[in-house]
XYZ file of C-alpha atoms in Angstrom:
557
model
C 7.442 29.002 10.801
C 9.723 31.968 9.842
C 13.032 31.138 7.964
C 15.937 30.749 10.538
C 17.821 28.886 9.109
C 18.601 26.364 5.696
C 16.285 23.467 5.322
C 17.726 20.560 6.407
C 19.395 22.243 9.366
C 18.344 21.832 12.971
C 16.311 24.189 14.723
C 17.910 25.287 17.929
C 19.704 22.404 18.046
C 16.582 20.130 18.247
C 17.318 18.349 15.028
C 13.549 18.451 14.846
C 12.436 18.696 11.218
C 10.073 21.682 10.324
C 7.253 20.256 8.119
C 4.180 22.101 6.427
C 1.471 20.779 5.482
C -1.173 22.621 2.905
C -4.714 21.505 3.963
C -6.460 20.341 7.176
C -8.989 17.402 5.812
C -8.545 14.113 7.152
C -5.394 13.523 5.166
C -3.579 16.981 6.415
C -4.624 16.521 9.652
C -3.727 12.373 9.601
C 0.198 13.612 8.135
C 0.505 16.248 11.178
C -0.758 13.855 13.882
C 2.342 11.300 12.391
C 4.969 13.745 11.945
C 4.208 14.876 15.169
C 4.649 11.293 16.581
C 7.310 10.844 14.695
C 9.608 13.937 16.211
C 8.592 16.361 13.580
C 7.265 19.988 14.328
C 4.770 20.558 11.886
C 1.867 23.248 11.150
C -1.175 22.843 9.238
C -2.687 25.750 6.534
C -6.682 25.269 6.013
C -8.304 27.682 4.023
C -11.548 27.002 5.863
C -12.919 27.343 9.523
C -13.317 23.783 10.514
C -11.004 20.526 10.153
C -11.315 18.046 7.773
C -12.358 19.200 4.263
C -15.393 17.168 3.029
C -15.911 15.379 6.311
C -17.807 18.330 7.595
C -20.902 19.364 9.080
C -22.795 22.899 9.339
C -25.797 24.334 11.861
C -29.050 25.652 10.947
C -31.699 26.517 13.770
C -30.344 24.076 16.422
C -30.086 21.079 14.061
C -26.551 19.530 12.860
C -26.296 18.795 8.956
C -24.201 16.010 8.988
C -22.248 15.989 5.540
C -19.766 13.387 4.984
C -19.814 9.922 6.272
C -22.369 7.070 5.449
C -21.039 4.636 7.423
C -16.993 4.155 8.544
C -14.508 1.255 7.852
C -12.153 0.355 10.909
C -15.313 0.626 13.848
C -14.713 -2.191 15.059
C -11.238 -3.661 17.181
C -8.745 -5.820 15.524
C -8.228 -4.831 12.181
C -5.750 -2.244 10.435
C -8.201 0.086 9.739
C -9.398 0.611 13.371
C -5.480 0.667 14.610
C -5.422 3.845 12.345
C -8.260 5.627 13.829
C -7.234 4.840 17.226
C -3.574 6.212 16.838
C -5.483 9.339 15.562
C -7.621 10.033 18.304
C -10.847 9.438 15.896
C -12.823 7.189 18.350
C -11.974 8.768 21.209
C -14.835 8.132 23.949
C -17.338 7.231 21.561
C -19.881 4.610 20.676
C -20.960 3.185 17.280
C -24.082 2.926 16.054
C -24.125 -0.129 13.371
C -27.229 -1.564 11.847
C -28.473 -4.916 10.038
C -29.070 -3.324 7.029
C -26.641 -1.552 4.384
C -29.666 0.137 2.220
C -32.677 -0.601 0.756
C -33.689 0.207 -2.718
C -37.369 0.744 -3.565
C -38.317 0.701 -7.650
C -40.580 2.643 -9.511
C -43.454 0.837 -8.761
C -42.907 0.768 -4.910
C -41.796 -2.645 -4.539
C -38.514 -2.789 -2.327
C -35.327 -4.569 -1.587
C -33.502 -4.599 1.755
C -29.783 -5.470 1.769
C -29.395 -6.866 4.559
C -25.552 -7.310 5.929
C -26.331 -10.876 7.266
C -25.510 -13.276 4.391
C -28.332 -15.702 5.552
C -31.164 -12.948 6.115
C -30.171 -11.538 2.855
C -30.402 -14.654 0.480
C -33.653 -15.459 2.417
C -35.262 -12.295 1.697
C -33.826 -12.061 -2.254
C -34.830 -15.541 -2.908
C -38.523 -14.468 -1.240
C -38.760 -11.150 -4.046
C -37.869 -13.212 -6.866
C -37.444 -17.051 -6.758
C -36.451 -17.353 -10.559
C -33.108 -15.646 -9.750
C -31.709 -18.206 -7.306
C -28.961 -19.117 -9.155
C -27.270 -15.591 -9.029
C -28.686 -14.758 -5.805
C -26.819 -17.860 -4.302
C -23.780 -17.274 -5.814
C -23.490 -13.390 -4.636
C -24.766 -14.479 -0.816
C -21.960 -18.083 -1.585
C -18.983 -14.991 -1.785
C -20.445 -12.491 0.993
C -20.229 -15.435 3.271
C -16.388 -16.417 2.014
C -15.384 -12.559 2.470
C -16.801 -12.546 6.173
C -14.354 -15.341 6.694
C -11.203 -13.138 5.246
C -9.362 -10.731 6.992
C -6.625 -8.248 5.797
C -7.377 -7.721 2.098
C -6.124 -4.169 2.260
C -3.293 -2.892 4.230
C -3.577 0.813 5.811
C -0.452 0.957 7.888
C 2.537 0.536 5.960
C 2.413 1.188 2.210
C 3.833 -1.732 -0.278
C 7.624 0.090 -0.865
C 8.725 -0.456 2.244
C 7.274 -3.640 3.730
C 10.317 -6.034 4.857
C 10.898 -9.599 3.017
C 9.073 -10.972 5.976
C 6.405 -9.203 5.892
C 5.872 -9.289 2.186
C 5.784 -12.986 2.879
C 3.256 -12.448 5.889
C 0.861 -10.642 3.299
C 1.344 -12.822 1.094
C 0.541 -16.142 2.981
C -2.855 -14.553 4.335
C -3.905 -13.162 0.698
C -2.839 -16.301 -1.334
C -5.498 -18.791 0.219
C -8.289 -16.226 -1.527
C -6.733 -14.993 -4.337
C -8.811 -16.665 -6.582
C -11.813 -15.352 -4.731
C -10.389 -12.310 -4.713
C -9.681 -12.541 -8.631
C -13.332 -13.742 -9.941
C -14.543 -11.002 -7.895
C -12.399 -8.166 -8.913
C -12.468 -9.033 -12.243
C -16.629 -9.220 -12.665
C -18.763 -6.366 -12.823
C -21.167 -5.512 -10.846
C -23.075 -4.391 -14.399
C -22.584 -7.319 -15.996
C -23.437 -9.277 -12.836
C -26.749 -8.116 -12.657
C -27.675 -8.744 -16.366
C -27.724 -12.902 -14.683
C -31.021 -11.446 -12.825
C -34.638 -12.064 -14.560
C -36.487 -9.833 -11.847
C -35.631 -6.177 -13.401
C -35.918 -4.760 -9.367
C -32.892 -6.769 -8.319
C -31.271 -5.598 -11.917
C -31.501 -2.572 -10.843
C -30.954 -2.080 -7.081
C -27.826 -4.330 -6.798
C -25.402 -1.622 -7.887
C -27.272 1.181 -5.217
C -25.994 -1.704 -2.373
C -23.716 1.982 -1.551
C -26.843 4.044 -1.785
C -25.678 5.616 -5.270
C -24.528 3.606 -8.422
C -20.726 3.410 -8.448
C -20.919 2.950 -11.737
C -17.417 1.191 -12.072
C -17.163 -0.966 -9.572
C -16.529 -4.898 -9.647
C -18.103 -7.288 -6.808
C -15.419 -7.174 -4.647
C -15.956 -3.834 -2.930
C -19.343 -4.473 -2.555
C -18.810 -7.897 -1.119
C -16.009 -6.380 1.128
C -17.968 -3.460 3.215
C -21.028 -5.836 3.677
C -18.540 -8.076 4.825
C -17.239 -5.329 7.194
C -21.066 -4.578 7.974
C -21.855 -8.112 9.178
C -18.486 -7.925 11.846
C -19.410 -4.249 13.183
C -16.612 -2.593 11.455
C -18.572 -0.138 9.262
C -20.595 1.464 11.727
C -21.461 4.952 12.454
C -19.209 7.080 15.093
C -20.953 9.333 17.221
C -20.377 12.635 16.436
C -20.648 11.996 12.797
C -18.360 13.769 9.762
C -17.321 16.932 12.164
C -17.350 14.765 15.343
C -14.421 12.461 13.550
C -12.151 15.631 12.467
C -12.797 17.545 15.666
C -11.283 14.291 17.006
C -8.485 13.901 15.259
C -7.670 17.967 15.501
C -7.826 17.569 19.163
C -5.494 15.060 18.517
C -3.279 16.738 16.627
C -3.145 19.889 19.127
C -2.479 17.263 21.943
C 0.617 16.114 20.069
C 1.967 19.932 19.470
C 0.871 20.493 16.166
C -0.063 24.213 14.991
C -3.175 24.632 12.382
C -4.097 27.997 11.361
C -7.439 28.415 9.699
C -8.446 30.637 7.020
C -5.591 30.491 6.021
C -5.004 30.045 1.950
C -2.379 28.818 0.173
C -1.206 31.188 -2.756
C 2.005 29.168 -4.241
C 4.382 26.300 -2.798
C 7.634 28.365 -2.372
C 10.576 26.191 -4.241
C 14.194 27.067 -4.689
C 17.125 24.624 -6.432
C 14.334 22.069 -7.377
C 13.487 21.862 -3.242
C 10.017 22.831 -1.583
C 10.907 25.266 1.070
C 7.526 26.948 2.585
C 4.604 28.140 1.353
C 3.356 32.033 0.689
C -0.116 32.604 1.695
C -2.551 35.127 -0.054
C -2.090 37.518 2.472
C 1.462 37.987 1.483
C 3.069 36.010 3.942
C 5.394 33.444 3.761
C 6.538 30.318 5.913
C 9.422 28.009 5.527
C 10.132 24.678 6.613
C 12.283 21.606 5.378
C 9.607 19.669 3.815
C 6.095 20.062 2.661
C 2.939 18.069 2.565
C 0.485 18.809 -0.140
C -2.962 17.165 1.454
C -4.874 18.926 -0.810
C -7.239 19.168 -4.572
C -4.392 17.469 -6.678
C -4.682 19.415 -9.797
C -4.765 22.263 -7.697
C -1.705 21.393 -5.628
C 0.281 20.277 -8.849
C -0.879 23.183 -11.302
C -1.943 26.096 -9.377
C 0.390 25.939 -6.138
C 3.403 24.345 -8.275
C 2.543 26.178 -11.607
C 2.814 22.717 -13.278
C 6.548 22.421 -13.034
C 6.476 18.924 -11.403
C 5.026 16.789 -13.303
C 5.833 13.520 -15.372
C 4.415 10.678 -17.440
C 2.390 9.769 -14.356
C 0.867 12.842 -12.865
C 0.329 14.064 -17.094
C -2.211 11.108 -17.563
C -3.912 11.306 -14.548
C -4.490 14.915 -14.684
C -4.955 15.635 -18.856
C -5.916 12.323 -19.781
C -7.677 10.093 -16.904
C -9.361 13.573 -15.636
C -11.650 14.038 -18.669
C -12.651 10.761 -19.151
C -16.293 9.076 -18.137
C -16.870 7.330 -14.536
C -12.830 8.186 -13.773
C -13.758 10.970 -11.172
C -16.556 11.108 -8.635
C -19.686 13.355 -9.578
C -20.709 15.595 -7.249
C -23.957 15.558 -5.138
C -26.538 18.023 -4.029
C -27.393 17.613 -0.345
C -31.082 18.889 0.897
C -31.304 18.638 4.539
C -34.546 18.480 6.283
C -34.939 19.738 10.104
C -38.748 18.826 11.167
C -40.801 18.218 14.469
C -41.394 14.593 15.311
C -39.954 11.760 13.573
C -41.112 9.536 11.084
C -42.121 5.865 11.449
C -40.268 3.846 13.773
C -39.984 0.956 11.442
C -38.734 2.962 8.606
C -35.364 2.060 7.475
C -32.411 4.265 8.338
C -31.228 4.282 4.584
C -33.440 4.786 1.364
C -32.481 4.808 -2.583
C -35.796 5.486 -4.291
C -35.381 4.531 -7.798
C -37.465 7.878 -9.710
C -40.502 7.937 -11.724
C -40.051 9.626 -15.234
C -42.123 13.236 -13.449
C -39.871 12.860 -10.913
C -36.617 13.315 -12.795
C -38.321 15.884 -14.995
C -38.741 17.849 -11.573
C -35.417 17.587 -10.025
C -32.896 19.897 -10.984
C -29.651 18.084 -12.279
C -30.417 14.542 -11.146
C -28.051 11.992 -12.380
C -28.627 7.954 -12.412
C -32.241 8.546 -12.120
C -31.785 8.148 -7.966
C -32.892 9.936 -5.022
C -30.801 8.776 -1.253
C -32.594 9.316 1.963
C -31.115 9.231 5.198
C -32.753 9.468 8.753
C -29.676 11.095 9.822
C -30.639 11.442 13.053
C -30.646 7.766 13.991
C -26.984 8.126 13.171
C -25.839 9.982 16.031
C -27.100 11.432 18.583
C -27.089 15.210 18.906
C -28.254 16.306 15.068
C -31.487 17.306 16.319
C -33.043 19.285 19.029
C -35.302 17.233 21.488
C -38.285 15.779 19.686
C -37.126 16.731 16.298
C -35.470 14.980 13.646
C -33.087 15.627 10.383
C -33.236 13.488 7.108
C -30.722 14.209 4.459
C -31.813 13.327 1.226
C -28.973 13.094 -1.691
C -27.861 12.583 -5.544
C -25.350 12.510 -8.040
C -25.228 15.730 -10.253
C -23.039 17.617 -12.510
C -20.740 19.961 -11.383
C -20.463 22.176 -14.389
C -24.402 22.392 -14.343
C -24.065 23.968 -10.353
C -21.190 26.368 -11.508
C -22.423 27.932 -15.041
C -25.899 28.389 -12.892
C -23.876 30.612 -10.231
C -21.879 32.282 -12.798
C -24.034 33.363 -14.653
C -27.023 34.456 -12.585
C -26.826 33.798 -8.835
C -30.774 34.530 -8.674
C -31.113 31.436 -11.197
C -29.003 29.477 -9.028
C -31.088 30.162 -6.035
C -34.022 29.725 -8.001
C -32.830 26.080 -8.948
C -31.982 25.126 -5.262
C -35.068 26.169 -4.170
C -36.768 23.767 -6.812
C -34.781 21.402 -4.978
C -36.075 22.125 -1.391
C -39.926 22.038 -2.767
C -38.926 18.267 -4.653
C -37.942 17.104 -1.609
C -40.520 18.466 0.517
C -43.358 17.344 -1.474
C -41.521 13.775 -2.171
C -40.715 13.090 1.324
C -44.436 14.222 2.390
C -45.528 11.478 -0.614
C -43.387 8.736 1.687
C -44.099 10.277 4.971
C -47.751 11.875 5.111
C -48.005 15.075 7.056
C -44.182 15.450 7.287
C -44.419 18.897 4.880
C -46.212 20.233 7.481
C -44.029 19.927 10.256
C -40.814 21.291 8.559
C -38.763 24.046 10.008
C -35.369 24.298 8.179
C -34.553 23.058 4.279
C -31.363 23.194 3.504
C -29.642 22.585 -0.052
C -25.937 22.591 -0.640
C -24.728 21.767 -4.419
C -21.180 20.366 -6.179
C -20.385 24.472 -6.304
C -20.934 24.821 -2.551
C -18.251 21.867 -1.992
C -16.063 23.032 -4.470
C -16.190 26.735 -2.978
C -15.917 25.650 0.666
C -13.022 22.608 -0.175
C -11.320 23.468 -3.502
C -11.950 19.999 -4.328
C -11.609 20.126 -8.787
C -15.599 19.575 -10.109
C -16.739 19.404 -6.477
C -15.887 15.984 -6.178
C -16.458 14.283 -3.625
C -13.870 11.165 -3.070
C -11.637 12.623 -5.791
C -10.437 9.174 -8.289
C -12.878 6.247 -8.172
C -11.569 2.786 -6.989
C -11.691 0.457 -9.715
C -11.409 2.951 -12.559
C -8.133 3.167 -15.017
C -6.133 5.468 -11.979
C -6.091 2.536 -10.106
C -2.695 1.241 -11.277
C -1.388 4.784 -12.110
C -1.743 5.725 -8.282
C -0.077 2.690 -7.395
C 3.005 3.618 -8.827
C 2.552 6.884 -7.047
C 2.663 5.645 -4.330
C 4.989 2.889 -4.294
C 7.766 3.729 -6.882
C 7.462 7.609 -6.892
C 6.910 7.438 -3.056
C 4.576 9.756 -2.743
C 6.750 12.597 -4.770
C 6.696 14.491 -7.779
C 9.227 14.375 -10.228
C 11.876 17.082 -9.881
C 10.907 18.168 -6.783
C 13.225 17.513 -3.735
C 11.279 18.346 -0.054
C 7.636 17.759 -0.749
C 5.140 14.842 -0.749
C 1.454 14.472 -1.574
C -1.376 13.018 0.571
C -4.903 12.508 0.507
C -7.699 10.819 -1.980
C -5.725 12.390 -4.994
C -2.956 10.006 -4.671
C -4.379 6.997 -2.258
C -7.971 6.296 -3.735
C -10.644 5.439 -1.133
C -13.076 6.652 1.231
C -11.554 8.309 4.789
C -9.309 5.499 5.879
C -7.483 5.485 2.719
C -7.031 9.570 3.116
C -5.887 8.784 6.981
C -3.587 6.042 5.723
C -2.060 8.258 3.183
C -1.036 10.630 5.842
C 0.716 7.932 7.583
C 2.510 6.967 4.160
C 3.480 10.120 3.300
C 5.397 10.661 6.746
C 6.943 7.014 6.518
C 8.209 7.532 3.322
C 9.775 10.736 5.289
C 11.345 9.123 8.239
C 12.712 6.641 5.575
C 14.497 9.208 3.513
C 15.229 11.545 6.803
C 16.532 8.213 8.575
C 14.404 8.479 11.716
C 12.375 6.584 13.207
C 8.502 6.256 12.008
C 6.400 6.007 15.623
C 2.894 5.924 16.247
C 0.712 4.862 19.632
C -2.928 5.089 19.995
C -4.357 7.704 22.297
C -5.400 7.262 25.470
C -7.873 10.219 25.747
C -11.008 8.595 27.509
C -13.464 11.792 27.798
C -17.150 10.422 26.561
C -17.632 12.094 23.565
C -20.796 15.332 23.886
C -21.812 17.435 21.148
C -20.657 20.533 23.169
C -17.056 18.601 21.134
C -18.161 19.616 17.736
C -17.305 23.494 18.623
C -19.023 26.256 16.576
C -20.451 25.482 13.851
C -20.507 27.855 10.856
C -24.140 28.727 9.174
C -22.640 28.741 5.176
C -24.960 30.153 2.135
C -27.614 32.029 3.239
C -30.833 29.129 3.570
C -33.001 28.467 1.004
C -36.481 30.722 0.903
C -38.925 28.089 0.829
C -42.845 28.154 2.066
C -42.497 25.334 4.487
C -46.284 24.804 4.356
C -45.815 25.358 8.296
């Protein structure tokens, strides 16, 4: 976008605003489709090859490492959450794959739990494992069956600011009936929930419901996605993490929006207290009368804004909230697992395996004592050549562990990813006999591989957790600072670094960002679902980059 002419002013005539927008994940991408809906001409700058950040995938030998999404909110018709990803193009032509369980957790001592997204089958099988805990197995079951009943507990299309009286009062007459619900829930820990159970296997698998322990979560979340579960609408997409942003760039492209890849962001260029363009590290420079940070916050705020823009607000959630316990995601390490065959058809699609002490001691990094494996290619279709399968096997681990490891000697580093590779190996042939044998590709990406290929501060991977003390600070982000920073005319903020959440709460903050823009702009917000129809292939998910060089392992093969 070269600088014709003052922002503000129309180009050509048009009177079509020029907009920016630094970052193509699911948030950049979101903002562009909605600007571009919206009579805006907008162009995205993504310092990688592929759309959408995190929600990514990458190729080894012929098999797809799918990176990003465990299972998607909005999958089903006729909530908020699916209206989103149908104006964006996300579930264009697909199907979803959706399953009767969530997860199961198996303990140290091999004995299992399955949680099951059918209230009924799920109190039938807790009460079966452990009798003596009926009382708090009941009442957890006695709310999952209440929140199946509930619709519209969180809003994705309009953000709180600019709701009308009436539909403030809408809200407001469908929330009020559970707010009590919605209070005991909210307000009780899922820690000190599970202290009520005597059986110290339910103790400890209820808070790995989402696979890893969320550490600060209440109920309520918990309650709402296997609520979502039971109704369809946290299924799978085929196509997977890639498939969704391919989607939504196609989208975006359909709708006349320009994104140029590799393509980094050196500083946000601002003059009189306004965001005019950015300046690339190339040298280059673009203008345009508003910007869209959908990027790493601290990066966006301190790096590309030099930490001009700040305020009582953005200082505690970036030098106070930042550095405190269970505020910010962890990281993971990812091993992927390409292999001939499959495994057994009964086995479950999603595993948390609670480790032995030896197993901890072997496994480079491991946080909460937790090991996630995924059968990923019962997710989609596509991840794996013909008769071959992919399992991706996951954990929480510490960022700053990864990164002084690469600093300081990258043959350490490899040395410590291949100790992951032969953990895995050897623990998924303990589950799944003869499985070492028939492995081809082992693949391990760590919290300093996201953080090199995203940006994303400590490798991150959902940015602020939900339920933590940002929780009310981004709400006033949002909804009295509009999405803005103080100071700083012609430039909002998007993404999980001001709208907490997993990928509908990114999408959704695109579509706030540009409302709040049409408000202050005075035109009119529009949005309309696509109508593209083409059945979604895997021939969709384009080229796929290879990344770090694989891991040298002796595959036993």
């Amino acid at each position: 976008m070269p600088r014709e002419r003052p922002p503000g002013t129309s180009e050509r005539g048009t009177g079509r605003p020029r907009v920016i927008i630094v970052g193509g994940g699911i948030a950049g991408l979101a903002s562009g489709c909605y600007a571009q809906m919206s009579g805006m001409d907008t162009r995205i700058f993504e310092r990688h090859v592929l759309p959408g950040g995190g929600c990514t995938a990458w190729a080894r030998k012929g098999y797809v490492f799918d990176y990003c999404i465990e299972w998607l909110l909005g999958t089903a018709a006729g909530n908020e959450a699916h209206q989103v990803w149908r104006e964006l193009g996300a579930l264009d032509g697909k199907s979803v794959r959706n399953f009767e369980m969530f997860n199961r957790v198996v303990g140290e001592d091999g004995r299992a739990v399955t949680f099951y997204r059918d209230p009924d089958r799920l109190e039938r099988h807790l009460l079966e494992l452990s009798p003596e805990d009926a009382e708090p197995i009941r009442a957890f079951c006695r709310y999952l069956r209440r929140f199946t009943e509930l619709e519209g507990l969180f809003s994705f299309l309009k953000p709180k600011a600019l709701l009308t009286p009436r539909e403030k009062l809408r809200t407001l007459r469908t929330l009020l009936p559970a707010m009590g619900l919605f209070y005991r829930t909210a307000t009780t820990q899922m820690e000190s929930f599970t202290e009520r159970f005597k059986d110290p296997l339910l103790r400890r698998a209820f808070p790995f419901i989402f696979f890893q322990d969320h550490e600060t979560f209440p109920l309520l979340p918990y309650l709402f996605n296997l609520a979502a579960a039971y109704h369809d609408n946290a299924g799978f997409p085929q196509g997977g993490s890639l498939g969704l942003s391919r989607s939504i760039e196609r989208r975006y492209l359909e709708l006349g929006g320009d994104i140029s890849y590799r393509a980094r962001v050196r500083q946000i260029l601002v003059e009189e207290g306004r965001a005019v363009g950015v300046e690339l590290r190339d040298g280059t420079r673009h203008f345009a009368d508003h910007v869209i940070g959908a990027c790493d916050g601290r990066t966006m705020i301190y790096d590309l804004l030099g930490g001009r823009y700040t305020g009582p607000r953005i200082t505690r959630l970036y030098t106070d909230l930042m550095h405190r316990p269970q505020t910010i995601y962890h990281g993971v390490v990812s091993a992927f697992v390409g292999f001939r065959g499959d495994v057994a058809p009964d086995a479950p699609h999603s595993t948390t395996y609670l480790l032995r002490p030896e197993d901890v001691e072997r496994l480079p990094g491991v946080l909460q004592r937790s090991l996630v494996v995924q059968l990923r290619s019962r997710y989609s279709d596509g991840f794996a050549p013909p008769g071959h399968s992919v399992i991706h096997c996951t954990y929480f681990s510490d960022y700053a562990y990864w990164k002084s490891l690469r600093q300081d000697s990258r043959r350490e580093y490899r040395a410590r990813k291949a100790q992951v590779a032969e953990f895995i190996r050897d623990f998924l042939d303990r589950e799944h006999p003869g499985l070492a044998e028939r492995v081809e590709v082992l693949d391990v990406a760590t919290p300093a591989t996201h953080h090199r290929y995203t940006g994303t501060i400590d490798g991150s991977i959902l940015g602020w957790k939900s339920f933590s003390d940002a929780d009310d600070v981004l709400t006033k982000v949002v909804n009295k600072d509009r999405m803005r920073l103080p100071g700083l005319a012609g430039f909002s903020m998007a993404g999980q670094w001001v709208h907490s959440g997993g990928l509908i709460s990114a999408a959704a903050s695109g579509r706030f960002a540009v409302q709040f823009l049409c408000d202050e702009l005075g035109v009119p917000f529009r949005a309309w679902e696509s109508e593209e129809r083409e059945a979604w292939h895997p021939g969709l998910l384009g080229h796929l980059p290879q990344l770090d060089k694989p891991v040298r392992l002796d595959t036993r093969s």
